[in-house]
Coordinates of C-alpha atoms and ligand atoms in Angstrom, one line a residue:
X801 CA -4.7 -18.9 5.3
X802 CA -2.0 -21.1 3.8
X803 CA 1.1 -19.5 2.3
X804 CA 2.4 -21.4 -0.7
X805 CA 5.8 -20.4 -1.8
X806 CA 6.8 -21.8 -5.2
X807 CA 10.2 -22.9 -6.1
X808 CA 11.3 -23.3 -9.7
X809 CA 10.4 -27.0 -10.0
X810 CA 6.9 -26.7 -8.4
X811 CA 4.0 -27.1 -10.7
X812 CA 0.6 -25.9 -9.4
X813 CA -2.9 -25.6 -10.9
X814 CA -5.3 -23.3 -9.1
X815 CA -9.0 -23.8 -9.9
X816 CA -11.7 -21.3 -9.3
X817 CA -15.2 -20.2 -10.4
X818 CA -14.1 -16.6 -11.0
X819 CA -10.9 -14.6 -11.5
X820 CA -10.1 -11.0 -11.1
X821 CA -7.2 -10.1 -13.4
X822 CA -6.3 -6.8 -11.8
X823 CA -8.7 -4.8 -14.0
X824 CA -11.7 -7.0 -14.6
X825 CA -13.5 -10.2 -13.7
X826 CA -13.6 -13.4 -15.7
X827 CA -16.7 -15.0 -14.1
X828 CA -19.3 -17.7 -14.6
X829 CA -16.7 -20.1 -15.9
X830 CA -14.5 -22.8 -14.6
X831 CA -11.0 -21.4 -14.5
X832 CA -7.6 -23.0 -14.1
X833 CA -4.4 -21.0 -13.6
X834 CA -1.4 -23.1 -14.5
X835 CA 1.8 -22.2 -12.7
X836 CA 5.4 -23.4 -13.1
X837 CA 8.8 -21.8 -12.6
X838 CA 7.1 -19.4 -10.2
X839 CA 5.2 -17.9 -13.1
X840 CA 1.7 -18.0 -14.6
X841 CA 2.0 -20.2 -17.7
X842 CA -1.6 -19.9 -18.9
X843 CA -5.1 -19.3 -17.9
X844 CA -7.7 -21.9 -18.9
X845 CA -11.3 -21.1 -19.1
X846 CA -14.0 -23.7 -19.9
X847 CA -17.6 -24.2 -19.5
X848 CA -17.5 -27.9 -18.6
X849 CA -17.2 -29.3 -15.2
X850 CA -13.6 -29.3 -13.9
X851 CA -11.8 -32.5 -14.2
X852 CA -11.3 -33.9 -10.8
X853 CA -7.8 -33.1 -9.3
X854 CA -6.7 -36.7 -9.4
X855 CA -6.3 -36.6 -13.2
X856 CA -3.4 -34.1 -13.0
X857 CA -0.1 -35.9 -12.6
X858 CA 3.1 -34.5 -11.0
X859 CA 1.2 -31.4 -10.2
X860 CA -0.5 -30.1 -7.1
X861 CA -4.1 -28.9 -7.7
X862 CA -5.9 -26.5 -5.2
X863 CA -9.0 -24.4 -5.2
X864 CA -12.5 -25.1 -6.4
X865 CA -15.6 -23.6 -8.0
X866 CA -16.7 -21.7 -5.0
X867 CA -13.4 -19.7 -4.9
X868 CA -12.1 -16.6 -6.7
X869 CA -8.5 -15.9 -7.7
X870 CA -7.3 -12.3 -7.3
X871 CA -3.8 -10.7 -7.4
X872 CA -2.1 -10.3 -4.1
X873 CA -2.8 -7.1 -2.3
X874 CA -0.3 -4.2 -1.9
X875 CA -0.4 -1.6 0.8
X876 CA 0.9 1.6 -0.7
X877 CA 1.7 3.5 2.5
X878 CA 2.9 2.0 5.7
X879 CA 5.5 2.8 8.4
X880 CA 7.1 -0.5 9.5
X881 CA 9.1 1.3 12.2
X882 CA 5.9 2.5 14.0
X883 CA 3.7 0.4 16.3
X884 CA 0.2 1.9 15.7
X885 CA 0.2 3.3 19.2
X886 CA 2.8 6.0 19.6
X887 CA 4.6 8.2 17.1
X888 CA 7.6 8.5 19.4
X889 CA 10.5 6.4 18.1
X890 CA 12.3 7.0 21.4
X891 CA 9.7 4.9 23.2
X892 CA 10.0 2.2 20.6
X893 CA 13.8 2.3 20.5
X894 CA 14.4 -1.0 22.1
X895 CA 17.1 -3.6 21.8
X896 CA 17.7 -5.0 18.4
X897 CA 16.4 -8.4 19.1
X898 CA 13.1 -7.2 20.5
X899 CA 12.7 -4.8 17.5
X900 CA 13.3 -7.7 15.2
X901 CA 10.6 -9.7 16.9
X902 CA 8.2 -6.8 16.6
X903 CA 9.0 -6.3 12.9
X904 CA 8.4 -10.0 12.3
X905 CA 5.0 -9.7 14.0
X906 CA 4.1 -6.7 11.7
X907 CA 5.4 -8.5 8.6
X908 CA 3.5 -11.6 9.4
X909 CA 0.3 -9.6 9.8
X910 CA 0.7 -8.3 6.3
X911 CA 1.0 -11.9 4.9
X912 CA -2.0 -13.1 6.9
X913 CA -4.1 -10.3 5.4
X914 CA -3.1 -11.2 1.9
X915 CA -0.6 -8.4 1.3
X916 CA 2.4 -9.4 -0.7
X917 CA 4.1 -6.0 -0.8
X918 CA 4.2 -2.8 1.1
X919 CA 5.6 0.6 0.3
X920 CA 7.2 2.1 3.4
X921 CA 6.7 5.8 4.0
X922 CA 9.9 6.2 6.0
X923 CA 11.2 6.8 9.5
X924 CA 14.0 8.8 11.0
X925 CA 16.0 5.7 12.2
X926 CA 16.1 3.9 8.8
X927 CA 14.2 0.9 10.3
X928 CA 12.1 0.5 7.2
X929 CA 15.2 0.1 5.0
X930 CA 16.8 -2.3 7.6
X931 CA 13.6 -4.3 7.6
X932 CA 13.5 -4.5 3.8
X933 CA 17.1 -5.8 3.9
X934 CA 16.3 -8.4 6.6
X935 CA 13.4 -9.7 4.5
X936 CA 15.7 -9.8 1.5
X937 CA 18.3 -11.8 3.4
X938 CA 15.5 -14.0 4.6
X939 CA 16.2 -13.2 8.3
X940 CA 12.6 -12.1 8.4
X941 CA 9.6 -13.5 6.6
X942 CA 7.3 -10.9 5.1
X943 CA 6.0 -9.1 2.1
X944 CA 8.3 -7.4 -0.4
X945 CA 9.2 -4.0 1.1
X946 CA 9.7 -0.9 -1.0
X947 CA 11.5 1.4 1.4
X948 CA 11.8 5.2 1.4
X949 CA 14.4 5.5 4.1
X950 CA 14.4 8.8 5.8
X951 CA 11.7 11.3 4.7
X952 CA 12.8 14.7 3.3
X953 CA 11.7 17.7 5.4
X954 CA 12.9 21.1 6.3
X955 CA 14.3 22.2 9.7
X956 CA 11.4 23.1 11.9
X957 CA 8.8 21.6 9.6
X958 CA 6.4 18.8 10.4
X959 CA 7.6 15.2 10.8
X960 CA 10.7 14.9 13.1
X961 CA 9.9 11.2 13.6
X962 CA 10.1 10.6 9.9
X963 CA 13.4 12.2 8.9
X964 CA 16.0 14.8 10.0
X965 CA 15.4 18.4 9.2
X966 CA 17.5 19.8 6.3
X967 CA 18.4 23.2 5.0
X968 CA 17.2 24.1 1.5
X969 CA 20.6 23.7 -0.1
X970 CA 21.1 20.2 1.2
X971 CA 18.4 18.3 -0.6
X972 CA 20.1 17.4 -3.9
X973 CA 23.1 16.0 -2.0
X974 CA 21.0 14.0 0.4
X975 CA 18.9 12.5 -2.4
X976 CA 22.1 11.4 -4.1
X977 CA 23.3 9.8 -0.9
X978 CA 20.0 8.0 -0.2
X979 CA 19.9 6.8 -3.8
X980 CA 23.4 5.3 -3.4
X981 CA 22.2 3.7 -0.1
X982 CA 19.5 2.0 -2.1
X983 CA 16.1 3.5 -1.2
X984 CA 13.2 2.5 -3.5
X985 CA 11.5 5.9 -3.7
X986 CA 11.9 9.4 -2.2
X987 CA 9.4 10.4 0.5
X988 CA 8.8 14.1 1.1
X989 CA 6.7 15.9 3.6
X990 CA 5.1 18.8 1.7
X991 CA 2.5 19.7 4.3
X992 CA 1.8 19.1 7.9
X993 CA -1.1 17.1 9.3
X994 CA -4.8 17.5 9.4
X995 CA -6.3 19.1 12.5
X996 CA -8.7 16.9 14.5
X997 CA -10.2 20.0 16.3
X998 CA -10.7 22.5 13.5
X999 CA -12.3 21.4 10.3
X1000 CA -10.2 22.0 7.2
X1001 CA -7.1 23.2 8.9
X1002 CA -3.8 21.6 7.9
X1003 CA -0.4 22.6 9.3
X1004 CA 1.8 24.6 7.0
X1005 CA 3.4 23.8 3.6
X1006 CA 7.2 23.3 3.9
X1007 CA 8.3 23.9 0.3
X1008 CA 7.7 26.3 -2.5
X1009 CA 7.1 25.4 -6.0
X1010 CA 10.7 25.8 -7.2
X1011 CA 12.2 23.8 -4.4
X1012 CA 9.7 21.0 -4.9
X1013 CA 10.2 20.9 -8.6
X1014 CA 14.0 20.7 -8.1
X1015 CA 13.6 17.8 -5.7
X1016 CA 11.4 15.9 -8.1
X1017 CA 13.9 16.5 -10.9
X1018 CA 16.9 15.4 -8.8
X1019 CA 15.0 12.2 -7.7
X1020 CA 14.2 11.5 -11.3
X1021 CA 17.9 11.9 -12.3
X1022 CA 18.6 9.1 -9.8
X1023 CA 15.8 6.9 -11.1
X1024 CA 13.5 7.6 -8.1
X1025 CA 9.9 8.5 -8.0
X1026 CA 8.5 10.8 -5.3
X1027 CA 5.8 10.0 -2.8
X1028 CA 4.6 13.2 -1.3
X1029 CA 2.8 13.6 2.0
X1030 CA 0.4 16.4 1.2
X1031 CA -2.9 17.6 2.7
X1032 CA -4.6 20.9 2.0
X1033 CA -5.4 21.8 -1.6
X1034 CA -2.4 24.3 -1.6
X1035 CA 0.0 21.4 -0.9
X1036 CA -1.6 19.1 -3.4
X1037 CA -1.5 21.7 -6.2
X1038 CA 2.3 22.2 -5.6
X1039 CA 2.8 18.5 -5.8
X1040 CA 0.9 18.2 -9.1
X1041 CA 2.8 21.1 -10.6
X1042 CA 6.2 19.6 -9.5
X1043 CA 5.2 16.2 -11.1
X1044 CA 5.3 13.9 -8.0
X1045 CA 4.4 10.3 -8.6
X1046 CA 1.8 10.1 -5.9
X1047 CA 0.0 12.4 -3.5
X1048 CA -0.3 10.7 0.0
X1049 CA -3.3 11.6 2.2
X1050 CA -4.6 14.6 0.2
X1051 CA -7.2 15.6 2.7
X1052 CA -9.1 18.7 1.5
X1053 CA -7.9 18.5 -2.1
X1054 CA -10.3 20.1 -4.6
X1055 CA -12.1 18.8 -7.6
X1056 CA -9.9 20.9 -9.8
X1057 CA -6.9 19.2 -8.3
X1058 CA -8.4 15.8 -9.0
X1059 CA -9.0 16.7 -12.6
X1060 CA -5.3 17.9 -12.9
X1061 CA -4.2 14.6 -11.3
X1062 CA -6.2 12.5 -13.7
X1063 CA -4.8 14.5 -16.6
X1064 CA -1.2 14.3 -15.5
X1065 CA -1.3 10.8 -14.2
X1066 CA -0.5 11.7 -10.6
X1067 CA -1.7 8.9 -8.3
X1068 CA -3.6 9.4 -5.1
X1069 CA -3.3 7.3 -1.9
X1070 CA -6.1 8.7 0.3
X1071 CA -5.3 6.9 3.6
X1072 CA -8.7 7.3 5.2
X1073 CA -8.3 4.9 8.0
X1074 CA -5.9 6.9 10.2
X1075 CA -8.6 9.6 10.5
X1076 CA -11.6 7.3 10.5
X1077 CA -10.3 5.4 13.6
X1078 CA -9.7 8.5 15.7
X1079 CA -13.2 8.5 17.1
X1080 CA -12.9 4.9 18.2
X1081 CA -9.5 5.5 19.8
X1082 CA -10.6 7.8 22.7
X1083 CA -14.4 7.7 22.6
X1084 CA -14.7 9.4 26.0
X1085 CA -11.7 11.7 25.8
X1086 CA -12.9 13.8 22.9
X1087 CA -15.3 16.7 22.8
X1088 CA -18.4 16.2 20.7
X1089 CA -17.2 19.1 18.5
X1090 CA -13.9 17.3 17.8
X1091 CA -15.7 14.1 17.0
X1092 CA -17.8 15.9 14.5
X1093 CA -14.6 17.4 12.9
X1094 CA -13.1 14.0 12.5
X1095 CA -16.3 12.6 11.1
X1096 CA -16.7 15.4 8.6
X1097 CA -13.0 15.2 7.6
X1098 CA -13.1 11.5 6.6
X1099 CA -16.6 11.7 5.1
X1100 CA -15.3 14.4 2.8
X1101 CA -12.4 12.2 1.9
X1102 CA -14.8 9.4 1.0
X1103 CA -16.8 11.7 -1.3
X1104 CA -13.6 12.8 -3.0
X1105 CA -12.5 9.2 -3.5
X1106 CA -15.8 8.6 -5.3
X1107 CA -15.2 11.7 -7.4
X1108 CA -11.6 10.7 -8.1
X1109 CA -12.8 7.4 -9.4
X1110 CA -15.3 9.0 -11.7
X1111 CA -12.6 11.4 -13.0
X1112 CA -10.2 8.6 -13.7
X1113 CA -7.5 9.3 -11.1
X1114 CA -5.2 6.4 -10.3
X1115 CA -6.3 5.6 -6.7
X1116 CA -4.3 3.2 -4.5
X1117 CA -5.1 1.6 -1.2
X1118 CA -2.6 2.7 1.5
X1119 CA -3.2 2.7 5.2
X1120 CA -0.5 4.8 7.0
X1121 CA -0.2 1.7 9.2
X1122 CA 1.9 2.4 12.3
X1123 CA 0.2 5.7 12.7
X1124 CA -1.9 6.0 15.9
X1125 CA -4.8 3.5 15.8
X1126 CA -3.8 1.8 12.5
X1127 CA -2.6 -1.8 12.8
X1128 CA -0.3 -3.3 10.3
X1129 CA -2.2 -5.7 8.0
X1130 CA -5.6 -5.3 9.7
X1131 CA -5.7 -1.6 8.7
X1132 CA -5.8 -2.6 5.0
X1133 CA -9.1 -4.4 5.4
X1134 CA -10.5 -1.4 7.2
X1135 CA -9.4 0.8 4.3
X1136 CA -11.0 -1.5 1.8
X1137 CA -14.2 -1.2 3.8
X1138 CA -14.0 2.6 3.7
X1139 CA -13.5 2.4 -0.1
X1140 CA -16.8 0.5 -0.1
X1141 CA -18.4 3.1 2.0
X1142 CA -17.2 5.7 -0.5
X1143 CA -19.4 3.9 -3.0
X1144 CA -16.8 2.1 -5.1
X1145 CA -17.7 -1.2 -6.8
X1146 CA -15.9 -4.4 -6.0
X1147 CA -14.0 -4.1 -9.2
X1148 CA -12.9 -0.6 -8.5
X1149 CA -11.8 -1.5 -4.9
X1150 CA -9.9 -4.5 -6.1
X1151 CA -8.2 -2.5 -8.8
X1152 CA -7.1 0.1 -6.3
X1153 CA -5.8 -2.7 -4.0
X1154 CA -3.9 -4.6 -6.7
X1155 CA -3.1 -3.2 -10.1
X1156 CA -3.1 0.5 -9.2
X1157 CA -1.3 -0.2 -5.9
X1158 CA 1.4 -2.2 -7.8
X1159 CA 1.9 0.8 -10.2
X1160 CA 2.1 3.3 -7.3
X1161 CA 4.6 1.1 -5.4
X1162 CA 6.8 0.7 -8.6
X1163 CA 5.9 -3.0 -8.8
X1164 CA 3.9 -3.0 -12.0
X1165 CA 6.2 -5.5 -13.7
X1166 CA 5.9 -8.0 -10.9
X1167 CA 2.5 -7.7 -9.1
X1168 CA -1.0 -6.5 -9.5
X1169 CA -2.0 -8.3 -12.7
X1170 CA -2.7 -11.9 -13.4
X1171 CA -1.6 -12.8 -16.9
X1172 CA 0.6 -15.4 -18.7
X1173 CA 4.3 -14.8 -18.2
X1174 CA 3.9 -12.8 -15.0
X1175 CA 5.2 -13.9 -11.6
X1176 CA 2.6 -15.9 -9.7
X1177 CA 1.4 -13.6 -6.9
X1178 CA -2.1 -14.8 -6.3
X1179 CA -4.7 -14.9 -3.6
X1180 CA -7.4 -17.6 -3.5
X1181 CA -10.4 -16.2 -1.7
X1182 CA -14.0 -17.1 -0.9
X1183 CA -16.5 -15.6 -3.4
X1184 CA -17.7 -13.0 -0.9
X1185 CA -15.7 -9.9 -1.8
X1186 CA -18.1 -7.4 -0.3
X1187 CA -15.6 -5.9 2.2
X1188 CA -18.6 -5.0 4.3
X1189 CA -17.2 -5.6 7.7
X1190 CA -13.6 -4.3 7.5
X1191 CA -12.6 -7.6 9.0
X1192 CA -10.3 -10.1 7.3
X1193 CA -12.3 -12.9 5.7
X1194 CA -12.0 -15.7 3.3
X1195 CA -8.4 -15.8 2.2
X1196 CA -7.6 -19.5 1.6
X1197 CA -4.2 -19.3 0.0
X1198 CA -1.5 -16.8 -0.7
X1199 CA 0.7 -18.0 -3.6
X1200 CA 4.0 -16.3 -4.4
X1201 CA 7.4 -17.3 -5.8
X1202 CA 9.8 -18.4 -3.2
X1203 CA 11.8 -15.4 -2.0
X1204 CA 15.1 -17.0 -3.1
X1205 CA 13.7 -18.0 -6.6
X1206 CA 14.9 -14.7 -8.1
X1207 CA 11.7 -13.0 -8.9
X1208 CA 11.6 -11.2 -5.6
X1209 CA 15.2 -10.7 -4.5
X1210 CA 16.2 -9.3 -7.9
X1211 CA 13.7 -6.6 -7.6
X1212 CA 14.7 -4.2 -4.8
X1213 CA 17.7 -2.8 -6.5
X1214 CA 16.6 -3.0 -10.1
Ligands
ZN2439 ZN1 2.7 8.2 6.5

């Protein structure tokens, strides 16, 4: 994979046999995407053979008939602070230089896998925000980071590694402070996590309906959307009622909840991969019964993804990368494979990974769609978009505006 970063003066033509705009395919034609000033100028479709590259003057030409152009991927749910092995930040709390190296490795893995932006689901130490700022200052090279900072949770509730516990009266003040500090969205832990030993059990809900609605309102007053960690149908129903922007995980949600989400435009990031990989993590250490629980849990999630797609829910691809067993970057391709297993078509999978993901991450004006006038965030890939193996395959180029060209750096604090 070659990363092409376009400065204002660069002109580029990308040729392909097919193009996915973010919603649908333009196929069976020779296509040229003309790029200058870091933006898509126009998209040329023609039925004739492409003119050989040599005829284009002062302009680089890449691609070919056997390739497909798609928008860059966006991972809607990651934890840059976590290493995919151990939740404990204490074990990861290492000297700054080493941490910076590790963050660079994680960021590079996103780029290699075609991911141009990630939405960070937070950590207690504020590492996600620091990482975003280092990318912005070009001290680290990586995807654009939309950071949540520290997650909101109550004293004694689930998620001590994601944020400090707060008393009910403290939330409005803390959201205001985080907003001033420059977070991109609010992350809240509404429920606990899914049990791997008892099917259908989720640790308890931390907030009541009134508290959650107030939090969503205060966040909105500061121009922030809310990404809500919620499994169990009870937690998901609370989130829908409160008007969160996205439900994260959503294991064991009901069909009625999916209908309400479709109606109210609440997005869903199902993060199947952190559960699906559990059986591979410790194949000998688990009881057969527990393996069955894990299998049943993620199979149910796949069925609900298919149902959500039929009902018109906005579904986005997010991995929970950094959680046990989920690698940064690579986890995204496993999630795409799981979406395929759920029975989604290539178009539906790509929409979830690009246009929907951009909307969920708050990047709908920048990424997720290939159209004239939009910043040039493109992947040039081999025509095989089956996502059958869950392994990275076929990305030839990632194209994006140079981080200092304005299109990226102006975005974080918009
Ligand atoms: Zn998470």
